[in-house]
């Protein structure tokens, strides 16, 4: 049996007729940037997330860059201010901070949840701290009431990196992307809500922030050929907006399928050499990634590969060990480093059938460390 980690080709087949109808309609419209498809998706996505505003942008990294840049334009942030961010995250979260001449302050995760440890945030706050950025890593909600209280108590902006958690709920009520002052979203093709290329969005209830983000993303334009900001070109095109609008209709259904597979894994993988994700609230995880851990990660990956099961590592090198941040290379974040040394992502997607899931379970249960 050959089981790919994720087949985007098979994912597309699920809604092929609707997707192609939208693509043809967009082509025939003759309008490919900032048109009706974009407006419709922004309205539908903001309604889905539960925010007043959604601004479509070119990708998830731009979404975070634009949020921080807008706070600078609004005089909340200035060069050298500090942003608390998880040490265990994809590098985009941190790149957005340094791109704005701000200082990332790395905080270790909780080893059980892989999310930023809310018990360690307050000790990282200094007089230069202005923002806490939480990352809903692997599709699990990172927000806690304690984080919200800390942000409010210290007058900090709270930003969500919601690149991996579309449709995730906090406390069974509010969706990630609507829990903080603002949120950045990525619609990279492999995400739970994925486009046919790069795409992203910013969501917020802040009218002023939304206006500045929208202007910054369109060259800084306040009206045609009038530029109030030194902006950039970061626009969600009509094709991607049309595709995302179709896929949004099936997001909850797809997430339910992800949870079904995840429950099957958690209930039936029985191997002392393998650490499974800890789930206390099934609403608070949409399983963008199903991370397992083992001390012999590379051996396990090779073993599964020999059985035809493709796996990925999220992520092999933590941000503070990357060459681009060589000034951090000597820093020690042991929990983060442990996760990055042991994590292995096994296949989990809405198109993974029960037979394949059972094959993966059997393979993992037969693994002898």
Coordinates of C-alpha atoms in Angstrom, one line a residue:
X1 CA 0.0 0.0 0.0
X2 CA 1.2 3.5 -0.9
X3 CA -0.1 6.3 1.3
X4 CA 1.0 9.8 0.4
X5 CA 1.2 12.4 3.2
X6 CA -1.3 14.5 1.3
X7 CA -2.5 14.3 -2.3
X8 CA -3.7 17.8 -3.4
X9 CA -4.8 16.2 -6.6
X10 CA -7.3 13.9 -4.8
X11 CA -8.4 16.8 -2.6
X12 CA -9.3 18.8 -5.6
X13 CA -11.4 16.0 -7.0
X14 CA -13.8 16.3 -4.1
X15 CA -15.2 19.6 -5.3
X16 CA -14.0 19.6 -8.9
X17 CA -17.2 20.6 -10.6
X18 CA -17.9 23.5 -8.3
X19 CA -14.3 24.7 -8.4
X20 CA -14.1 24.6 -12.2
X21 CA -17.4 26.4 -12.5
X22 CA -16.1 29.2 -10.3
X23 CA -12.8 29.3 -12.2
X24 CA -14.6 29.6 -15.6
X25 CA -16.9 32.3 -14.2
X26 CA -13.9 34.2 -13.0
X27 CA -12.1 33.9 -16.3
X28 CA -15.3 35.0 -18.2
X29 CA -15.7 38.0 -15.9
X30 CA -12.5 39.7 -17.2
X31 CA -11.9 41.0 -13.7
X32 CA -9.0 39.4 -11.8
X33 CA -7.9 41.7 -9.0
X34 CA -10.1 43.2 -6.3
X35 CA -13.4 42.2 -7.8
X36 CA -16.7 40.6 -6.7
X37 CA -15.1 37.2 -5.9
X38 CA -12.8 38.8 -3.5
X39 CA -15.5 40.8 -1.8
X40 CA -17.7 37.7 -1.5
X41 CA -15.0 35.6 0.1
X42 CA -14.0 38.4 2.5
X43 CA -17.6 38.7 3.6
X44 CA -18.2 35.0 3.9
X45 CA -14.9 34.3 5.7
X46 CA -15.4 37.1 8.2
X47 CA -18.9 35.9 8.9
X48 CA -17.5 32.3 9.4
X49 CA -14.7 33.4 11.7
X50 CA -16.9 35.9 13.5
X51 CA -15.1 39.2 12.9
X52 CA -16.2 42.5 11.4
X53 CA -13.4 42.6 8.9
X54 CA -11.5 40.3 6.6
X55 CA -8.9 41.6 4.3
X56 CA -7.6 39.2 1.6
X57 CA -3.8 39.4 1.1
X58 CA -1.2 37.5 -0.9
X59 CA -0.1 35.0 1.7
X60 CA 0.0 34.2 5.4
X61 CA 3.4 35.8 6.0
X62 CA 2.2 39.0 4.5
X63 CA -0.9 38.9 6.7
X64 CA 1.3 39.0 9.9
X65 CA 3.7 41.5 8.4
X66 CA 0.8 43.8 7.5
X67 CA -0.8 43.6 11.0
X68 CA 2.5 44.6 12.7
X69 CA 3.2 47.3 10.1
X70 CA -0.3 48.7 10.6
X71 CA 0.3 48.9 14.4
X72 CA 3.4 50.9 13.6
X73 CA 1.5 53.3 11.3
X74 CA -1.0 53.7 14.1
X75 CA 1.8 54.6 16.5
X76 CA 1.3 51.6 18.8
X77 CA 4.6 50.0 17.8
X78 CA 8.0 51.5 17.0
X79 CA 11.3 50.0 15.9
X80 CA 12.9 47.9 18.7
X81 CA 9.7 47.1 20.5
X82 CA 9.3 43.5 21.6
X83 CA 6.9 40.8 20.5
X84 CA 6.5 37.6 22.6
X85 CA 6.2 34.6 20.3
X86 CA 6.5 30.8 20.7
X87 CA 9.9 29.4 20.3
X88 CA 8.3 26.3 18.8
X89 CA 6.7 27.6 15.6
X90 CA 7.1 27.8 11.8
X91 CA 9.6 30.5 11.0
X92 CA 7.0 32.8 9.3
X93 CA 5.7 33.9 12.7
X94 CA 9.1 35.2 13.6
X95 CA 10.0 36.6 10.1
X96 CA 7.0 38.9 10.3
X97 CA 8.4 40.4 13.5
X98 CA 12.0 41.0 12.3
X99 CA 10.7 42.3 9.0
X100 CA 9.2 45.1 10.9
X101 CA 12.4 45.9 12.9
X102 CA 10.8 44.5 16.0
X103 CA 12.4 42.1 18.5
X104 CA 11.1 38.6 18.9
X105 CA 11.1 37.3 22.5
X106 CA 10.9 33.5 22.3
X107 CA 8.9 31.6 24.9
X108 CA 8.9 27.8 25.4
X109 CA 5.9 25.7 24.7
X110 CA 4.0 23.3 26.9
X111 CA 5.4 19.8 26.1
X112 CA 1.9 18.3 26.2
X113 CA 0.1 20.7 23.9
X114 CA 3.1 22.1 21.9
X115 CA 1.5 25.5 22.3
X116 CA 3.1 28.5 24.0
X117 CA 3.2 28.0 27.8
X118 CA 1.0 30.6 29.4
X119 CA 2.8 30.1 32.7
X120 CA 6.0 31.5 31.1
X121 CA 4.7 34.5 29.2
X122 CA 4.6 37.0 32.1
X123 CA 8.2 36.5 33.0
X124 CA 9.2 37.4 29.5
X125 CA 7.5 40.8 29.6
X126 CA 9.7 43.9 29.7
X127 CA 9.1 47.7 29.4
X128 CA 9.6 47.2 25.6
X129 CA 7.0 44.4 25.2
X130 CA 4.0 45.6 23.1
X131 CA 2.6 42.4 21.6
X132 CA 1.9 38.7 22.3
X133 CA 1.7 36.6 19.2
X134 CA 0.2 33.2 19.7
X135 CA 0.4 30.4 17.1
X136 CA -2.3 27.8 16.8
X137 CA 0.3 25.2 15.9
X138 CA -0.7 21.9 14.2
X139 CA -4.4 23.1 14.3
X140 CA -4.8 23.2 18.1
X141 CA -6.1 26.3 19.8
X142 CA -3.3 28.1 21.6
X143 CA -5.4 30.8 23.3
X144 CA -6.1 30.6 27.0
X145 CA -8.0 32.9 29.4
X146 CA -4.7 33.5 31.2
X147 CA -3.1 34.8 27.9
X148 CA -6.1 37.1 27.4
X149 CA -5.8 38.4 30.9
X150 CA -2.0 39.0 30.6
X151 CA -2.5 40.9 27.4
X152 CA -5.2 43.1 29.0
X153 CA -3.3 43.6 32.3
X154 CA -0.2 44.8 30.5
X155 CA -1.9 46.7 27.7
X156 CA -0.5 44.4 25.0
X157 CA -1.9 43.7 21.6
X158 CA -2.7 40.0 21.1
X159 CA -2.2 38.7 17.6
X160 CA -3.1 35.2 16.4
X161 CA -1.2 33.3 13.8
X162 CA -4.1 31.2 12.5
X163 CA -2.3 29.7 9.5
X164 CA -2.9 26.1 10.7
X165 CA -6.3 26.3 12.5
X166 CA -9.1 27.3 10.2
X167 CA -12.4 26.4 11.8
X168 CA -10.9 25.7 15.3
X169 CA -13.1 26.6 18.3
X170 CA -12.2 28.0 21.7
X171 CA -14.5 26.9 24.5
X172 CA -17.0 25.6 22.0
X173 CA -18.0 29.1 21.0
X174 CA -15.5 31.4 19.4
X175 CA -13.3 30.5 16.4
X176 CA -9.6 31.0 16.3
X177 CA -9.0 34.1 14.2
X178 CA -11.6 36.0 16.3
X179 CA -10.0 35.6 19.8
X180 CA -7.5 38.4 19.7
X181 CA -7.1 42.0 18.5
X182 CA -6.2 40.7 15.0
X183 CA -5.2 37.5 13.2
X184 CA -3.2 36.4 10.2
X185 CA -4.4 33.5 8.1
X186 CA -2.6 31.4 5.5
X187 CA -4.4 29.6 2.7
X188 CA -1.4 27.7 1.3
X189 CA -2.7 24.7 -0.7
X190 CA -2.0 22.1 2.1
X191 CA -3.9 24.0 4.8
X192 CA -7.3 22.9 6.1
X193 CA -8.7 25.8 3.9
X194 CA -6.3 25.8 1.0
X195 CA -6.1 27.8 -2.3
X196 CA -4.5 26.7 -5.6
X197 CA -1.4 28.8 -4.7
X198 CA -0.4 31.4 -2.1
X199 CA -3.2 33.3 -0.4
X200 CA -3.9 34.8 3.0
X201 CA -6.1 37.1 5.0
X202 CA -6.2 39.4 8.0
X203 CA -9.3 39.3 10.4
X204 CA -10.1 41.8 13.0
X205 CA -12.9 43.8 14.7
X206 CA -10.7 46.9 14.8
X207 CA -12.1 49.3 12.1
X208 CA -9.0 51.5 12.1
X209 CA -6.6 48.6 11.8
X210 CA -8.6 47.0 9.0
X211 CA -8.5 50.2 7.0
X212 CA -4.7 50.6 7.4
X213 CA -4.1 47.0 6.6
X214 CA -6.2 47.2 3.4
X215 CA -4.4 50.4 2.3
X216 CA -0.9 49.0 3.1
X217 CA -1.7 45.8 1.1
X218 CA -2.6 47.9 -1.9
X219 CA 0.6 49.9 -2.4
X220 CA -0.4 52.2 0.5
X221 CA -3.2 53.6 -1.6
X222 CA -6.0 55.7 0.1
X223 CA -7.6 56.2 -3.3
X224 CA -6.5 55.5 -6.9
X225 CA -3.1 57.0 -7.5
X226 CA -3.0 58.6 -4.1
X227 CA -0.7 57.0 -1.6
X228 CA -0.8 57.7 2.1
X229 CA 1.6 55.0 3.1
X230 CA 4.7 53.4 1.7
X231 CA 2.8 50.1 1.1
X232 CA 3.4 46.9 -0.7
X233 CA 1.6 44.8 -3.3
X234 CA -0.1 42.0 -1.3
X235 CA -3.5 41.3 -2.8
X236 CA -5.7 38.1 -2.9
X237 CA -6.5 37.6 -6.6
X238 CA -10.0 36.7 -7.9
X239 CA -9.1 33.1 -8.8
X240 CA -7.9 32.2 -5.3
X241 CA -10.8 34.0 -3.7
X242 CA -13.3 32.1 -5.9
X243 CA -11.6 28.7 -5.0
X244 CA -11.5 29.5 -1.3
X245 CA -15.1 30.5 -1.3
X246 CA -16.1 27.0 -2.6
X247 CA -13.8 25.2 -0.2
X248 CA -15.1 27.3 2.8
X249 CA -18.5 25.6 2.3
X250 CA -17.0 22.2 3.1
X251 CA -14.5 23.3 5.8
X252 CA -16.5 22.1 8.8
X253 CA -17.2 18.8 7.1
X254 CA -13.6 18.3 6.3
X255 CA -12.5 19.2 9.8
X256 CA -15.0 16.7 11.2
X257 CA -13.4 14.0 9.0
X258 CA -10.0 15.0 10.3
X259 CA -11.3 14.6 13.9
X260 CA -12.7 11.2 13.1
X261 CA -9.3 10.0 11.9
X262 CA -7.5 11.6 14.8
X263 CA -9.8 9.8 17.3
X264 CA -9.2 6.6 15.6
X265 CA -5.4 7.1 15.9
X266 CA -5.6 8.2 19.5
X267 CA -7.9 5.3 20.5
X268 CA -6.0 2.6 18.7
X269 CA -2.3 3.4 18.4
X270 CA -0.8 1.5 21.3
X271 CA 3.0 1.7 21.3
X272 CA 5.0 2.8 24.3
X273 CA 7.7 4.2 22.0
X274 CA 5.3 6.7 20.5
X275 CA 3.8 9.8 22.1
X276 CA 0.5 10.8 20.8
X277 CA -1.1 14.3 20.9
X278 CA -2.8 15.2 24.1
X279 CA -6.5 16.2 23.4
X280 CA -8.7 17.5 26.2
X281 CA -11.2 19.4 24.0
X282 CA -12.0 18.0 20.6
X283 CA -13.5 21.3 19.5
X284 CA -10.2 23.0 20.1
X285 CA -8.2 21.0 17.5
X286 CA -8.8 20.7 13.8
X287 CA -5.8 18.5 13.2
X288 CA -4.1 20.3 10.4
X289 CA -1.2 18.1 11.4
X290 CA -1.2 14.9 13.5
X291 CA 2.2 15.1 15.3
X292 CA 3.6 12.0 17.0
X293 CA 6.9 11.9 18.9
X294 CA 9.5 9.3 19.4
X295 CA 13.2 9.4 20.4
X296 CA 14.1 7.4 17.3
X297 CA 12.3 9.7 14.9
X298 CA 14.5 9.1 11.9
X299 CA 14.3 5.3 12.3
X300 CA 10.5 5.5 12.6
X301 CA 10.3 7.6 9.5
X302 CA 12.4 5.2 7.5
X303 CA 10.4 2.2 8.8
X304 CA 7.1 3.8 7.8
X305 CA 8.6 4.8 4.4
X306 CA 9.5 1.2 3.8
X307 CA 5.9 0.3 4.4
X308 CA 4.7 2.9 1.8
X309 CA 3.6 5.5 4.4
X310 CA 4.9 9.0 3.6
X311 CA 5.5 11.2 6.6
X312 CA 6.8 14.8 7.2
X313 CA 8.7 16.5 10.0
X314 CA 7.2 19.8 11.4
X315 CA 9.8 21.1 11.8
X316 CA 13.3 19.6 11.7
X317 CA 15.2 22.8 12.8
X318 CA 13.7 25.2 15.3
X319 CA 13.8 28.9 14.5
X320 CA 16.6 29.8 17.0
X321 CA 18.9 27.2 15.3
X322 CA 18.4 28.5 11.8
X323 CA 21.3 30.2 9.9
X324 CA 19.2 33.3 9.2
X325 CA 19.0 33.9 13.0
X326 CA 22.6 32.9 13.7
X327 CA 22.7 35.4 16.6
X328 CA 20.4 33.0 18.5
X329 CA 22.2 29.8 17.6
X330 CA 23.8 29.5 21.0
X331 CA 20.5 30.0 22.9
X332 CA 19.0 27.0 24.6
X333 CA 15.3 26.2 24.5
X334 CA 15.3 22.5 25.6
X335 CA 11.5 21.8 25.3
X336 CA 11.4 23.3 21.8
X337 CA 14.5 21.4 20.8
X338 CA 13.1 18.2 22.1
X339 CA 9.9 18.6 20.1
X340 CA 11.9 19.4 16.9
X341 CA 14.1 16.4 17.5
X342 CA 11.3 13.9 18.0
X343 CA 8.2 15.1 16.0
X344 CA 6.9 13.2 13.0
X345 CA 3.7 14.0 11.2
X346 CA 1.7 11.0 9.9
X347 CA -0.9 11.2 7.1
X348 CA -4.2 12.8 8.2
X349 CA -6.6 14.6 5.7
X350 CA -10.2 14.5 4.7
X351 CA -9.4 12.2 1.8
X352 CA -7.7 9.6 4.0
X353 CA -10.0 6.5 4.1
X354 CA -10.5 4.2 7.0
X355 CA -8.6 1.4 5.4
X356 CA -5.5 3.5 5.0
X357 CA -5.8 4.8 8.6
X358 CA -6.0 1.2 9.9
X359 CA -2.9 0.3 7.9
X360 CA -1.0 3.2 9.5
X361 CA -2.2 2.2 13.0
X362 CA -1.1 -1.4 12.4
X363 CA 2.3 -0.2 11.1
X364 CA 2.8 2.0 14.2
X365 CA 1.7 -0.7 16.6
X366 CA 4.1 -3.1 15.0
X367 CA 7.1 -0.7 15.2
X368 CA 9.8 -2.0 17.6
X369 CA 12.0 0.7 18.8

